[in-house]
Coordinates of C-alpha atoms and ligand atoms in Angstrom, one line a residue:
X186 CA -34.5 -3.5 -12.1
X187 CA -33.2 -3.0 -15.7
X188 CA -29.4 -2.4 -16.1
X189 CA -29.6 1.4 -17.7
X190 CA -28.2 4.7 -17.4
X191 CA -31.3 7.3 -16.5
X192 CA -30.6 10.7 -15.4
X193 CA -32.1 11.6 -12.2
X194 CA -32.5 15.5 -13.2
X195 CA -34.9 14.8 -16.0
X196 CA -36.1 11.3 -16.2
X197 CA -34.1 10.5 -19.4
X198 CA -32.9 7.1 -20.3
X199 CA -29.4 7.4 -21.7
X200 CA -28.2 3.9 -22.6
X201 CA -29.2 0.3 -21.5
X202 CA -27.6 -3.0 -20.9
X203 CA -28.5 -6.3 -21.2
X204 CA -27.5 -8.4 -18.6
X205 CA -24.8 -11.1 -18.9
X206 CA -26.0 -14.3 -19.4
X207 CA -25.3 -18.2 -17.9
X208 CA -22.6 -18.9 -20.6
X209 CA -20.9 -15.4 -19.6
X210 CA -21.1 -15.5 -15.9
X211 CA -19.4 -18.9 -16.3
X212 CA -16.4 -17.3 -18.0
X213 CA -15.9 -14.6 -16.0
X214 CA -16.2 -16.5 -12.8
X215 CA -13.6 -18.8 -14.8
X216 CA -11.4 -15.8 -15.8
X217 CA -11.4 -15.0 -12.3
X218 CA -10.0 -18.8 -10.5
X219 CA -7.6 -18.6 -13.4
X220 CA -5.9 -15.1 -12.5
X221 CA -6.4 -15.9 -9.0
X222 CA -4.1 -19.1 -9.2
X223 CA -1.4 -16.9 -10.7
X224 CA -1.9 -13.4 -9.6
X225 CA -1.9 -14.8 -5.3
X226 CA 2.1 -15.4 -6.4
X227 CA 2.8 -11.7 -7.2
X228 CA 4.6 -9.9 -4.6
X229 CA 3.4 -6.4 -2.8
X230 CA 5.8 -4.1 -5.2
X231 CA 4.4 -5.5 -8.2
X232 CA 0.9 -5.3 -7.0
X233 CA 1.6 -1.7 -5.9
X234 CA 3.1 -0.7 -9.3
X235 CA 0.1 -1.3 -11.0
X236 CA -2.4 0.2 -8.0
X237 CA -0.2 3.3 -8.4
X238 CA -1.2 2.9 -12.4
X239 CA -4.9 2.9 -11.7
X240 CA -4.6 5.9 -9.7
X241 CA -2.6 7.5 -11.8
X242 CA -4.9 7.1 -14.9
X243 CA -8.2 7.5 -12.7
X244 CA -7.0 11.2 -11.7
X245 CA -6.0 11.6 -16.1
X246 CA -10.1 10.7 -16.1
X247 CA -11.3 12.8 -13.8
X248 CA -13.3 15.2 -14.9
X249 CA -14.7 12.4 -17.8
X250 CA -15.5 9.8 -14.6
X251 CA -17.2 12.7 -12.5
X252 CA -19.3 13.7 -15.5
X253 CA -20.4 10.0 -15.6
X254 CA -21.3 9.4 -12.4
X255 CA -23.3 12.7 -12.1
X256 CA -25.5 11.7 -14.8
X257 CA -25.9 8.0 -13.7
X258 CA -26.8 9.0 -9.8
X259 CA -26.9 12.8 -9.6
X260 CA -24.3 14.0 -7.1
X261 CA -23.2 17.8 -8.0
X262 CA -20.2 17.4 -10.3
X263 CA -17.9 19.0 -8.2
X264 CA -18.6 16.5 -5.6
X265 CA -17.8 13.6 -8.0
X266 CA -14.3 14.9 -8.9
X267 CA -13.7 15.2 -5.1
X268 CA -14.9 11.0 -5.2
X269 CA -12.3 10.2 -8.0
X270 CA -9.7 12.4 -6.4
X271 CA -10.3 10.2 -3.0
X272 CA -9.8 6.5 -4.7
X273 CA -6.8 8.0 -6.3
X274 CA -5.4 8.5 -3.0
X275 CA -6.7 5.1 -1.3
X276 CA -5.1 3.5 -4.0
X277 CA -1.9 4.9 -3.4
X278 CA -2.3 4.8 0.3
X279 CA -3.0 0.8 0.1
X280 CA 0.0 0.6 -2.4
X281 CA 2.3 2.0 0.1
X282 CA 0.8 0.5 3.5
X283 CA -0.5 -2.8 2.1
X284 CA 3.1 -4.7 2.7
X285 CA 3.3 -3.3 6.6
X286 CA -0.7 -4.2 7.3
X287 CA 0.3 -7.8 6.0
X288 CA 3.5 -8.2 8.0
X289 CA 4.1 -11.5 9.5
X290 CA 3.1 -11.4 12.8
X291 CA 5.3 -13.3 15.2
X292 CA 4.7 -14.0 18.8
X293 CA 6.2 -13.3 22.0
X294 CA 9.0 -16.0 22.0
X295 CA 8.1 -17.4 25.5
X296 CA 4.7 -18.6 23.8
X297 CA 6.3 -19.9 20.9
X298 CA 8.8 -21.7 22.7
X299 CA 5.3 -22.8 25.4
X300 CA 3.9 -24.4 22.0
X301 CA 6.8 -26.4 21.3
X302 CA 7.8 -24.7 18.5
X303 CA 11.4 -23.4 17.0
X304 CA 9.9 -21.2 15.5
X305 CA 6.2 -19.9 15.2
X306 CA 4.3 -16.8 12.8
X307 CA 0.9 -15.6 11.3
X308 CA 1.2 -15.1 7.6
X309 CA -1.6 -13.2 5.9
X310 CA -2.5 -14.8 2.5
X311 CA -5.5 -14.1 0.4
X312 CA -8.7 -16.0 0.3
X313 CA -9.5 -16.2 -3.4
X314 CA -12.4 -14.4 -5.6
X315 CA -14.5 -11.9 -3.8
X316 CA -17.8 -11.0 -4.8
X317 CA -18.6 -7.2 -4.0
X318 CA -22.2 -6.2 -3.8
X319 CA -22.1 -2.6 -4.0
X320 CA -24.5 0.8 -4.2
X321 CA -24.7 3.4 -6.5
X322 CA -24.3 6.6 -3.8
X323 CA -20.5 6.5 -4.0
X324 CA -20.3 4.3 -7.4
X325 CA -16.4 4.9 -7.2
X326 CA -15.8 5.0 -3.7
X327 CA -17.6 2.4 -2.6
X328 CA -15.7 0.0 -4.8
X329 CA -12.6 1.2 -4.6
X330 CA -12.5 1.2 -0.6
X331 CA -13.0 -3.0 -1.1
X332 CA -10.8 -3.0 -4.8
X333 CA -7.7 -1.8 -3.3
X334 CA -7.1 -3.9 -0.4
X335 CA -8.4 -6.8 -1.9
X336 CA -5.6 -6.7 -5.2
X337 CA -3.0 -5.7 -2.6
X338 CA -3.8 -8.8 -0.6
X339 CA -3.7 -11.0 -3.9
X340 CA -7.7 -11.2 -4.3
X341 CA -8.7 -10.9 -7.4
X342 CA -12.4 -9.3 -7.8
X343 CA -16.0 -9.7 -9.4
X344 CA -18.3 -6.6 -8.9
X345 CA -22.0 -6.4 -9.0
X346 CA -22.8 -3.1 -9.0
X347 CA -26.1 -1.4 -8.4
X348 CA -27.7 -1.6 -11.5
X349 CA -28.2 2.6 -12.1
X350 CA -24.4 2.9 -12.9
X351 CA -23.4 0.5 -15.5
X352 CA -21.3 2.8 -17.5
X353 CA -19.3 4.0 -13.9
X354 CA -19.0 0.0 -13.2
X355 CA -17.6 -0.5 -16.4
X356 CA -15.2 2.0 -16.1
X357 CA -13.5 0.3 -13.6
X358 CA -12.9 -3.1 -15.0
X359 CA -11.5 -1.0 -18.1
X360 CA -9.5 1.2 -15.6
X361 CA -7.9 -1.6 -13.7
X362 CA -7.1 -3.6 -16.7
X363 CA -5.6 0.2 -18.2
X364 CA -3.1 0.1 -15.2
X365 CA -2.1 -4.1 -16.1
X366 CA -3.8 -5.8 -13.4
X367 CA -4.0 -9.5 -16.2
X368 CA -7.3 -10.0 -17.2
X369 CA -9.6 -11.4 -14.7
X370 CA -8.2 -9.8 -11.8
X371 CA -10.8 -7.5 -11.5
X372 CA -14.1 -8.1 -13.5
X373 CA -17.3 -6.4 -13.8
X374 CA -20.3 -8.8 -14.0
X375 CA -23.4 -6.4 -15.4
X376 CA -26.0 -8.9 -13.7
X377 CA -29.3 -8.1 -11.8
X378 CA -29.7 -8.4 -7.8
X379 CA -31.7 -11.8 -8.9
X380 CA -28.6 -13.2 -10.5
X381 CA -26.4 -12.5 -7.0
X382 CA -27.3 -16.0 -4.9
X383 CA -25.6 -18.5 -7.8
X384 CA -22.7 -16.4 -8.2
X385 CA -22.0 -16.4 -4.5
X386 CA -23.1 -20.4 -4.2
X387 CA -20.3 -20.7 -6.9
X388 CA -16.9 -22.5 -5.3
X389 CA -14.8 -20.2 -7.2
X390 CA -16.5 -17.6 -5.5
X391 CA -14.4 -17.2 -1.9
X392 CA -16.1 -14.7 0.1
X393 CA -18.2 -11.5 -0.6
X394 CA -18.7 -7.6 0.6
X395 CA -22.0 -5.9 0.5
X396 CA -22.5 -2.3 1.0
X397 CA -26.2 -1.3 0.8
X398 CA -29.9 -2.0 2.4
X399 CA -30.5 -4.0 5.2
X400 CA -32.9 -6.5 3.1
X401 CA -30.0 -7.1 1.1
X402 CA -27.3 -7.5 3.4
X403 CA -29.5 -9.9 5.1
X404 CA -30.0 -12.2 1.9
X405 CA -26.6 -12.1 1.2
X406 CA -25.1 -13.2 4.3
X407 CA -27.9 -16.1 4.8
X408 CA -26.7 -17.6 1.6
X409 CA -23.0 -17.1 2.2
X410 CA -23.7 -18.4 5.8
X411 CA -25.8 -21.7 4.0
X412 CA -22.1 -22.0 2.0
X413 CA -19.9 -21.0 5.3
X414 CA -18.2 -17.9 3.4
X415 CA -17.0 -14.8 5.1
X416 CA -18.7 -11.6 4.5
X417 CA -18.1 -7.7 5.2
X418 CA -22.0 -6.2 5.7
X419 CA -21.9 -2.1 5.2
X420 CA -25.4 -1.2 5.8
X421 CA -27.7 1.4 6.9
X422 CA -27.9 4.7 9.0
X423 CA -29.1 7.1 11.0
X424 CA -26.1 8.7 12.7
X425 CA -26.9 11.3 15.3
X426 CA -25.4 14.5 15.6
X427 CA -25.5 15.7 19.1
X428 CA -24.4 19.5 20.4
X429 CA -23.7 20.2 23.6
X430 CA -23.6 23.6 25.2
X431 CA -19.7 23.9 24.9
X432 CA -20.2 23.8 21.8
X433 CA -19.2 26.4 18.7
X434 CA -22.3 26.4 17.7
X435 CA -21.8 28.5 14.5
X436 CA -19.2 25.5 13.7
X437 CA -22.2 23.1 14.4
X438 CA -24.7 24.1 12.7
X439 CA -22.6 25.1 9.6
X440 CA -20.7 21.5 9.3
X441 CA -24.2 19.6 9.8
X442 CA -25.3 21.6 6.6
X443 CA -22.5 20.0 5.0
X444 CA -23.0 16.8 7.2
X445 CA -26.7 16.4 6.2
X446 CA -27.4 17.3 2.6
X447 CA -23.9 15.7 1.4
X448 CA -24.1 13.5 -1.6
X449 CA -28.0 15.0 -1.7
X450 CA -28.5 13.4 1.4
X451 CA -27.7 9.4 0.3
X452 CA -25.2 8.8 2.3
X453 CA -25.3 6.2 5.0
X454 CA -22.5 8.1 6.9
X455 CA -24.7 11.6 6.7
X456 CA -25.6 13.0 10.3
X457 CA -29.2 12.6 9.9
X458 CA -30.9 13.0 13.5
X459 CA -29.9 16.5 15.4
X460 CA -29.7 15.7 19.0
X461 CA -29.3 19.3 20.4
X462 CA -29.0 20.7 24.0
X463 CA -31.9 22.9 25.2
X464 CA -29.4 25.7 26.1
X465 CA -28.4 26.0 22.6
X466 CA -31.2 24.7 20.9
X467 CA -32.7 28.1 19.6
X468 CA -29.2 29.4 18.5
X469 CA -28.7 25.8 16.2
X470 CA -32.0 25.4 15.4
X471 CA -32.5 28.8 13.7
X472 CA -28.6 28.7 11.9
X473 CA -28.9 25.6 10.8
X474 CA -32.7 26.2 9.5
X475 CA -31.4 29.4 7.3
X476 CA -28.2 26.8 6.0
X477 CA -30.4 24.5 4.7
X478 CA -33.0 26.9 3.3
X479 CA -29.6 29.0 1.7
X480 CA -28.5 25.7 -0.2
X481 CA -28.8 25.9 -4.2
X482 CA -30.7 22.9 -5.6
X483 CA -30.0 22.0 -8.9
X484 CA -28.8 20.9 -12.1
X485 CA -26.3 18.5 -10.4
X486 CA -23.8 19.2 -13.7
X487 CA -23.7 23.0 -12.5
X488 CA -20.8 24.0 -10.4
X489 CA -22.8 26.2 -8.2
X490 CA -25.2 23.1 -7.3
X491 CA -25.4 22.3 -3.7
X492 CA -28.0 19.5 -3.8
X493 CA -28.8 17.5 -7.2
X494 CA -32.1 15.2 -7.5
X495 CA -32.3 12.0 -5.7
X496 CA -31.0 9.0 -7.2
X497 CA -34.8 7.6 -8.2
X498 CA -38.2 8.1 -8.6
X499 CA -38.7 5.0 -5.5
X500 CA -35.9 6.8 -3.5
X501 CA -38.1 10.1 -3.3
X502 CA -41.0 8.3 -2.3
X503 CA -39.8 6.9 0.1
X504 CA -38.7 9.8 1.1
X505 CA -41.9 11.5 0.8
X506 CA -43.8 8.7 2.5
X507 CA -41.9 9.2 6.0
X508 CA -41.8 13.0 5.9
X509 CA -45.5 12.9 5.6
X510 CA -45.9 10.2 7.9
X511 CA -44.1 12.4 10.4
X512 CA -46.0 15.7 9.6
X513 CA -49.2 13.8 9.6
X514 CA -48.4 12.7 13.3
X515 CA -47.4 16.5 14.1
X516 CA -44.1 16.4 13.2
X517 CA -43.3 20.6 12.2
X518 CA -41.6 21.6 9.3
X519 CA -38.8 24.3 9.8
X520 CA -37.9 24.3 6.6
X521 CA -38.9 22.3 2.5
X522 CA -41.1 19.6 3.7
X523 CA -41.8 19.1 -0.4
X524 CA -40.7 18.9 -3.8
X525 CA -39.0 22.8 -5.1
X526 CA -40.5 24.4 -7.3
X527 CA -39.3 26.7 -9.6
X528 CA -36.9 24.5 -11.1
X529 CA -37.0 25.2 -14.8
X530 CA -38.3 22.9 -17.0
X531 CA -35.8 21.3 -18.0
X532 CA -35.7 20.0 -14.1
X533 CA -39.5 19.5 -13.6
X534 CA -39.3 15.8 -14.1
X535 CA -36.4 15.1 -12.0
X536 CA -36.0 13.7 -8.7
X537 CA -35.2 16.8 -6.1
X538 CA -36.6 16.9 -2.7
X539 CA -36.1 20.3 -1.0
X540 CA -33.4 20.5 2.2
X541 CA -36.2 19.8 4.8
X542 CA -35.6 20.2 8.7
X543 CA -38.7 18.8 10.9
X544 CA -38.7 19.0 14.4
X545 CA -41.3 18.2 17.3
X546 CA -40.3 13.8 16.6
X547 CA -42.2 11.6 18.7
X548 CA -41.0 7.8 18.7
X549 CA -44.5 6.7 16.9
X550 CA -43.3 8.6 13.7
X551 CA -41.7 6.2 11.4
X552 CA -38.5 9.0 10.6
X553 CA -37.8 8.6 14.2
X554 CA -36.6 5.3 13.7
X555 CA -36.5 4.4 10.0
X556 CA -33.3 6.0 7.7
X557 CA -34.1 9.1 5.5
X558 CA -31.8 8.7 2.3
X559 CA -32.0 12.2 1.3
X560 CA -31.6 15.8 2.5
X561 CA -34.0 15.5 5.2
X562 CA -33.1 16.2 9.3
X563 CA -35.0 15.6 12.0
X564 CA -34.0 18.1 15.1
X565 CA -34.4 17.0 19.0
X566 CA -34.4 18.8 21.8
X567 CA -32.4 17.3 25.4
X568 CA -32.0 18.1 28.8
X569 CA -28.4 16.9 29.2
X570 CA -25.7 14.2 27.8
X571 CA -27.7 11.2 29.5
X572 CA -30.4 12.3 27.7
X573 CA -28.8 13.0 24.3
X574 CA -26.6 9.9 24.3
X575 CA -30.0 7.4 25.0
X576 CA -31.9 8.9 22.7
X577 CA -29.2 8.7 20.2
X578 CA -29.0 4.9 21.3
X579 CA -32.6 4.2 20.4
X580 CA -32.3 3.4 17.1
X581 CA -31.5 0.3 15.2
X582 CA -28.3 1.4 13.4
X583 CA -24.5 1.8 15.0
X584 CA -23.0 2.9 11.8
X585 CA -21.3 6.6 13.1
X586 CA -21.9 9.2 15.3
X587 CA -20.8 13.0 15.9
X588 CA -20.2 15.0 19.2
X589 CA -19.7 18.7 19.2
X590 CA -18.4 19.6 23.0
X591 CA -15.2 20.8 24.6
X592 CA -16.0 19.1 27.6
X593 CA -13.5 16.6 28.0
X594 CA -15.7 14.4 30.5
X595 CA -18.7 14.7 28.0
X596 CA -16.3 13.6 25.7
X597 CA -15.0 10.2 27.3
X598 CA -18.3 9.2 28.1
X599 CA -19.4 9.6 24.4
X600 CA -16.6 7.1 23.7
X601 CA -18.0 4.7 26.1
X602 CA -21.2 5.0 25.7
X603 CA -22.0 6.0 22.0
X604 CA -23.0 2.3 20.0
X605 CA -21.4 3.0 16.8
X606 CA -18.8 2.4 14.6
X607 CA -17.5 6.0 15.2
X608 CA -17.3 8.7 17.4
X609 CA -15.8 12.0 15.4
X610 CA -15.7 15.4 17.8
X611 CA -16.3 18.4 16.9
X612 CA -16.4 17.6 12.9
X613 CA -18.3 15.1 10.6
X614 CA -17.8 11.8 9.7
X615 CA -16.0 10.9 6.8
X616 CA -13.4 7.8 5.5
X617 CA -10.2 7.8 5.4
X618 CA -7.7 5.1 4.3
X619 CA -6.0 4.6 7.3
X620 CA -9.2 4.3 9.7
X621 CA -11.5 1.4 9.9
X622 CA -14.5 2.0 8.6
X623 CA -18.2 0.1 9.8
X624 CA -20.8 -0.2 12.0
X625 CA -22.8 -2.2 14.5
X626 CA -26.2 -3.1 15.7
X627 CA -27.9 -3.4 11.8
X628 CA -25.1 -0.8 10.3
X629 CA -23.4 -4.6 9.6
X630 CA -20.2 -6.2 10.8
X631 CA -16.8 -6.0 9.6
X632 CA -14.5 -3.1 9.0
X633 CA -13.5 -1.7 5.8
X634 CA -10.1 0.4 5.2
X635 CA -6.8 0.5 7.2
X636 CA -4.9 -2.7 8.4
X637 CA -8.8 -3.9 10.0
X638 CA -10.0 -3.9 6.1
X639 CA -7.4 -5.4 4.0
X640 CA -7.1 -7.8 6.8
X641 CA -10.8 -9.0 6.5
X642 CA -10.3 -11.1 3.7
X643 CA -7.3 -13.1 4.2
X644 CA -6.6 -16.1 5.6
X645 CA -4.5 -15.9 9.1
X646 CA -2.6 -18.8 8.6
X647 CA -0.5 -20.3 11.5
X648 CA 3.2 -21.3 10.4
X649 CA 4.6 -23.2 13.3
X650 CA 7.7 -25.6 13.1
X651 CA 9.0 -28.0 15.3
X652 CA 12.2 -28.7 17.2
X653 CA 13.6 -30.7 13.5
X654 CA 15.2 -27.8 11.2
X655 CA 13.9 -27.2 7.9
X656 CA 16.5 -24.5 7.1
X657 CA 16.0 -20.9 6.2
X658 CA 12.1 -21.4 4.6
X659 CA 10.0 -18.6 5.2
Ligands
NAP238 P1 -29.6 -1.8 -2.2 O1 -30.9 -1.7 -2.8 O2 -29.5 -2.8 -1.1 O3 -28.6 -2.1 -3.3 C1 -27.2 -2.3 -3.1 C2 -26.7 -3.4 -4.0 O4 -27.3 -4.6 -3.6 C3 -27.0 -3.2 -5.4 O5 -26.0 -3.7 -6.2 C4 -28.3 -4.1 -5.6 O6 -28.5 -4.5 -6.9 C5 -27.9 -5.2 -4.7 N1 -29.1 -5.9 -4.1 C6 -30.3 -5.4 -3.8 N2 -31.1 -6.4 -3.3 C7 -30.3 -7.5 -3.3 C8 -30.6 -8.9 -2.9 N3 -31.7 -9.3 -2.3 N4 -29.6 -9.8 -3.0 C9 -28.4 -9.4 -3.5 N5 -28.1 -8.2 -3.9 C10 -29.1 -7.2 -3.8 O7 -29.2 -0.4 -1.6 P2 -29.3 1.0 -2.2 O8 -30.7 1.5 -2.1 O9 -28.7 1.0 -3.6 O10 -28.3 1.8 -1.3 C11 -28.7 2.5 -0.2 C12 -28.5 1.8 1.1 O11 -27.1 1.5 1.2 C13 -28.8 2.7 2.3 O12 -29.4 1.9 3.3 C14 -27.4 3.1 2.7 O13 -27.3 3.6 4.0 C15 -26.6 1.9 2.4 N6 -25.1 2.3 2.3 C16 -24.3 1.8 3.3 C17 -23.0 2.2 3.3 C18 -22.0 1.8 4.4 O14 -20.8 1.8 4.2 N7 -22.5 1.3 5.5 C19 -22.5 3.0 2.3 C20 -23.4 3.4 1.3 C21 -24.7 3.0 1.3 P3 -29.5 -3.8 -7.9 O15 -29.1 -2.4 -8.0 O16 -29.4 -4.6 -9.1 O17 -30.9 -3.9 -7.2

């Protein structure tokens, strides 16, 4: 895939990149043991000044960075302001937190004293240089969420980003170095997917974090397996939405609007298969049908844009290909089911899919099981919670899930009996700094965020001294 700018609304190539070559990979992953060496002796308050920097400067760039990022992936521009504003605030929250999550831990004194110590802790240090694999749906977010708690845990980092947002990807080398982070603490490497597997084999490289397809994630954690490095796998989707007959439905169906078509539907977090009780099935099925039929597609650089164009010309059809997969094998279309028209043409060669609900899913239709990266829903019909939780079991992703009930029994066994990384009531999912975020099952392994993320790459080292004194060392 070339390494270029192309706007998604119309097709246009903006700017292209040539990817780094040997010689320059070899620096950077130079630059990068070098300020690792150094930067793994800073302490958390001058770590945290210069986080606080960066977010200080990224929310001075905001309206600049959204602007970017809408014309490199086509999320409304409103939506990408509401992205910068959100790294901001990790950043802060990880410069604040970042000392407490990485606390020594010390244990119970009977055990140390059962272990023949005088004195026994777990230190958290960092691992090194970690290679981030990351997608262009969020293109700050995404990085951000592994940048923060990897400089506050003295990594330093090298990020491959997906190849559609260069100029977003270099941003943020440029903004971290802005804030004083010294050079190679955080480096860009503008490199194709092909280039991925030597960088990783590399022994400067410590460990790596992917967020994006399956395929991927799979060939990066074979090689890092082959060189025994840790990984963090954020994968795939398809998180069910399930209403019970408790249920606000107006709430429901209003938030699974939001829940569905947000970020134009590319986001592996998106509620994308409606798992609705038959006593409230109508009711949901008909507001949420005339909620996704009211959206505004558009120009994503227009305020009053709901849903912008898909990221690609591959991403819509793929899109297209299991949507008429599904209708083919009598799948019913509620709502879109196509391309819009009446665009403008200005818009006619961009990538927009209409807000599409099909119902009447059998399990031989490839949507029933496959993700849909775009603002398509499928809609189910159940009997009862048994029902609802099984069949939003059957698929091969665990990354979240939503409930809307006020039944606290239907509640509690959602908890136990939901396989995801999350179980949000009576809401949607979304990240937060202080919650882990990942999945299960083929969503991947590992958390991201809160104590559970910055945690994931350091190295729990056991301090344990015996019964000789070695006076006050820490
Ligand atoms: P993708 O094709 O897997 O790309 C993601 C990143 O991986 C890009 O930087 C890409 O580089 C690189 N890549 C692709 N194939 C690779 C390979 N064989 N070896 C090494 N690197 C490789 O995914 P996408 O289509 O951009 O993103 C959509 C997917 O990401 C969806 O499945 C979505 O659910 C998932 N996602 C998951 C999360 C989560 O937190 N769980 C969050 C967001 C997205 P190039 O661009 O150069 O190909």
């Amino acid at each position: 895939m070339p390494i270029a700018t192309v706007n998604p609304a119309n097709g246009e190539t903006l700017r292209t990149f040539d990817a780094l070559g040997e010689a320059e990979i070899e620096q950077k992953l130079d630059a990068a043991d070098t300020a690792f060496r150094q930067y793994r002796t800073t302490g958390f308050d001058e770590r945290a000044g210069l986080l606080n920097l960066a977010a200080g400067l990224l929310d001075e760039d905001v309206q600049d960075i959204a602007r970017t990022m809408t014309t490199e992936m086509g999320k409304p521009v409103k939506a990408a302001r509401a992205e910068a504003a959100k790294c901001a605030k990790a950043m802060r929250w990880y410069a604040a937190h970042a000392e407490e999550l990485l606390a020594d831990e010390h244990p119970p004194a009977d055990d140390v004293q059962d272990s023949g110590a005088s004195r026994a802790f777990v230190r958290y240090r960092p691992l090194g240089a970690v290679l981030a694999v990351m997608p262009w749906n969020f293109p700050l977010w995404q990085v951000v969420r592994f940048a923060a708690p990897a400089l506050m845990a003295g990594n330093v980092g090298l990020l491959k980003h997906a190849s559609n947002v260069p100029q977003t990807a270099m941003y943020l080398e440029g903004l971290f170095r802005r804030a004083g982070f010294p050079a190679g603490c955080f480096q860009t490497l503008l490199v194709g997917s092909g280039a991925v597997e030597s960088i990783l084999r590399d022994r400067r490289v410590a460990a790596a974090t992917l967020t994006g397809s399956e395929p991927a994630g799979r060939s990066v954690a074979s090689i890092a397996g082959d060189e025994v490095k840790r990984t963090v796998l954020e994968l795939g989707g398809s998180d069910p939405y399930l209403v019970m007959p408790s249920a606000d439905v107006a709430r429901a169906a209003r938030t699974a609007v939001t829940a569905r078509v947000q970020n134009n539907g590319q986001s592996c977090i998106a509620a994308k298969r409606f798992i609705v009780h038959t006593e409230v099935y109508d009711e949901f099925a008909e507001r949420f049908t005339v909620g996704m039929r009211g959206l505004t597609v558009g120009d994503p650089l227009q305020e009053s844009t709901d849903v912008g164009p898909l990221s690609s010309e591959q991403g819509r059809a793929d899109l297209e290909e299991l949507v008429d997969d599904a209708v083919r094998k009598g799948a019913r279309v509620l709502c879109g089911g196509g391309r819009p028209d009446d665009l403008g043409p200005e818009l006619e060669r961009g990538w927009f899919y209409a807000p599409t609900v099909l119902t009447g899913i059998t399990t031989g239709m490839r949507i029933h099981r496959e993700e849909t990266f775009g603002p398509v829903a499928t809609l189910y019909r159940v009997e009862g919670l048994d029902e609802a939780v099984a069949l939003a079991n059957d698929s091969p992703f665990g990354l979240s899930s939503n409930v809307w009930t006020r039944d606290a029994d239907e509640a509690r066994r959602c908890v136990r009996d939901l396989e995801a990384g999350g179980v949000f009531f009576n809401g949607m999912t979304a990240s937060h700094p202080a919650l882990p975020f990942g999945g299960v099952k083929r969503s991947g392994y590992g958390r991201e965020l809160s104590g559970h993320g910055i945690r994931e790459f350091c190295n729990a080292t056991t301090v344990w001294y015996g019964p000789d004194p070695v006076g006050a060392t820490s």
